[in-house]
Amino acid sequence: MRWLVLSVGVKSRAMDEFRLIDALVAAMGDATQGVFVILGPGDDGSITSIPAGTELVTSVDCLVEGVHFPIDAPAELVGRRALGVSVSDLAAMGATPTHAVISVTMPVTHERWLLDFARGIATAARSTGIAITGGNLARGPLNISVTAMGYVPEGAALRRSGAREGDAIFVSGTIGGAGLALATSLQSDCAQIDALAMRDPEHPLVRYYMPRPRLRLGQSLRGIASAAIDVSDGLLADLEHVCRASRVAARIDLSRLPLTQGATAESAIVAGDDYELLFCLPPDRVDELRARSTDVQVTHIGEILAGEGVMVDLDGAPVEIRRTGFMHFT
Amino acid sequence: MRWLVLSVGVKSRAMDEFRLIDALVAAMGDATQGVFVILGPGDDGSITSIPAGTELVTSVDCLVEGVHFPIDAPAELVGRRALGVSVSDLAAMGATPTHAVISVTMPVTHERWLLDFARGIATAARSTGIAITGGNLARGPLNISVTAMGYVPEGAALRRSGAREGDAIFVSGTIGGAGLALATSLQSDCAQIDALAMRDPEHPLVRYYMPRPRLRLGQSLRGIASAAIDVSDGLLADLEHVCRASRVAARIDLSRLPLTQGATAESAIVAGDDYELLFCLPPDRVDELRARSTDVQVTHIGEILAGEGVMVDLDGAPVEIRRTGFMHFT
């Protein structure tokens, strides 16, 4: 029995996928490169260098259509948001970003969507200094998973678990902006977001679609902060994470909160997605914090106490908060 | 205005998720620890050490219900398979595994499913020596993404792109087993798979649900192999990947293929999911390969040629292959 040469079928089908992946890598351009990248996309794994004397920080986040971004949100904005959200975790660890890998499933090949998404990823990658070194594309419901990596000097990572009684609690920037956006339709497009970002970087839609990981602040907190977390579930819920990990309690005062214009304190502390840093430091390090140049304001909002739970005051009097931060599975 | 103290609502809701995540971490037991782990699950990111003088290898894979594993497959088997598939990419790079992070979305909290899944992940983690240092759980269609990391001595990673004219092509173990499983219902459970694995490690269902990443072989190929890839898309498609990356052609002979019992060469070369290593090496290194102790047989199946494409012979005469390896998005 003898047939003709060559697996033409395999080749021609495979080329469709190869061509698409090549196009996606091309759309990301120099965002797939970086000083730490030895081998970027296209092999079984990427190869990166990690500076001597450092430790690797790894974080994974997942974004699902209709849960973490609106159905029919523009792909480029989804890409920007997906990468920003993930790099924010590196900021909260005080890490310097090195590389990220992206896993995407979608029901059918939507080449235009993927190319726009790749461009959005690349925009956020360039602005945060992280390289996209690999990914995975499969058939399934629209779902995006980003694993981001970075390094910290040995022993210098910011953890959630180091808060101690008497520490001061700070938050960076303003909060409540993403919550305001979530209360709207979230309808926008890239051109509108870029125009808004030029005019008003604090605009809720800009905050939502272009999270600004507080990388410089996180790195400047190494050796000073006793604990840190990024505000993703909501300030109150994230402070609870810190208290639980550190086995302490906390008290914050709503009147001290640095609010995004238009936000109320009551909604700001339970809305997630602000991606500011919430951190604690001993009172005698506060001057040092102020002295270290950072690119964002920080505000003293409360204190760490012995015990457990988070107490909320308004102008010194305790209040009850009825709403909750964003929770999955409830 | 004055209300009562404390955000009870936030706490009680949050505790459900905390308790579940704690339970998942507990279910993985010592699989979350390892010599490279400085900080495991529970913070914004994990912290790991990477040995000095090495480079980091990062790979991401995604598994979707109904695409990469059967709908209603037992969760513990899904966990084993998900991690094994991802670690196989590290084997193909010649890497020593360090850690992995897992992202899972599911439509509703199915605690029992998640605990079984975590146990399956842990089983595969222990058997491959990788630590699970973090994860992410969100609401959405069932979707699993695993990012696996490991290290290689500087410059020693096995890439796809180094194959040269005249190199010998080898494959490890036997192929076609997972393809046989895919041709069946894939219905099984953990007890059955464990019993089968004791009696017949080459059984198709064992091959499918418990991929054995060829880590020792991959590591022993450092410095010898010119190119390597794991057989996930199908031997023919994966050899095409190598040829494309290396800008060479290849010819293999079906009569030389090491087939899993019951498999035919025609189906074995287009079925994916075997997770053996396919690799190339210069003819003068073949003796060295044989001398290095490995835990799996390797079989010489063909040669690298100048040109492009993969040619298939049967007993020296060219044949045409009509079917294709598994492809997404076609």
Coordinates of N, CA and C in Angstrom, one line a residue, chain B residues 13 50-51 75 87 120 125 152 186 196 227 237 256 258 262 269 279 306 309 317 322:
Chain B
R13 N -19.9 37.0 55.5 CA -19.9 36.5 54.1 C -18.5 36.1 53.7
I50 N 14.7 30.9 43.6 CA 15.2 30.3 42.4 C 16.7 30.2 42.5
P51 N 17.2 29.0 42.4 CA 18.7 28.8 42.6 C 19.5 29.7 41.8
A75 N -13.6 15.0 39.6 CA -12.8 16.2 39.9 C -11.4 15.8 40.2
V87 N 3.0 20.4 33.8 CA 4.3 20.1 34.2 C 5.1 19.4 33.0
G120 N -6.6 16.0 43.7 CA -6.0 15.5 42.5 C -4.8 16.3 42.1
A125 N 1.1 16.9 42.0 CA 2.2 17.8 42.5 C 3.2 17.0 43.2
V152 N 16.2 26.0 35.0 CA 17.3 25.3 34.2 C 18.6 26.0 34.5
L186 N -14.1 7.6 28.2 CA -13.3 8.2 29.2 C -13.9 8.2 30.6
L196 N -6.0 0.5 37.9 CA -5.5 0.2 36.6 C -4.0 0.6 36.6
A227 N 16.8 19.9 20.2 CA 15.4 20.5 20.3 C 14.6 19.5 21.0
A237 N 1.9 16.8 14.5 CA 1.7 18.2 14.7 C 2.9 18.8 15.5
R256 N 8.7 2.4 12.8 CA 9.6 2.5 13.9 C 8.9 3.0 15.2
P258 N 7.2 3.5 18.6 CA 6.9 2.7 19.8 C 5.4 2.9 20.2
G262 N -2.3 -1.8 21.4 CA -3.7 -1.6 20.9 C -3.8 -0.4 19.9
I269 N 0.1 8.8 15.5 CA 0.8 10.0 15.2 C -0.1 11.3 15.1
F279 N 12.2 14.6 20.6 CA 13.4 15.4 20.7 C 14.4 15.0 19.6
A306 N 17.0 19.0 5.5 CA 16.8 20.4 5.0 C 15.5 20.5 4.4
G309 N 8.4 21.0 6.3 CA 7.4 20.0 6.3 C 7.9 18.7 6.9
A317 N 8.7 3.6 2.3 CA 7.9 4.2 1.2 C 7.0 5.3 1.8
R322 N -4.0 11.3 6.5 CA -5.2 12.1 6.2 C -5.8 12.8 7.4

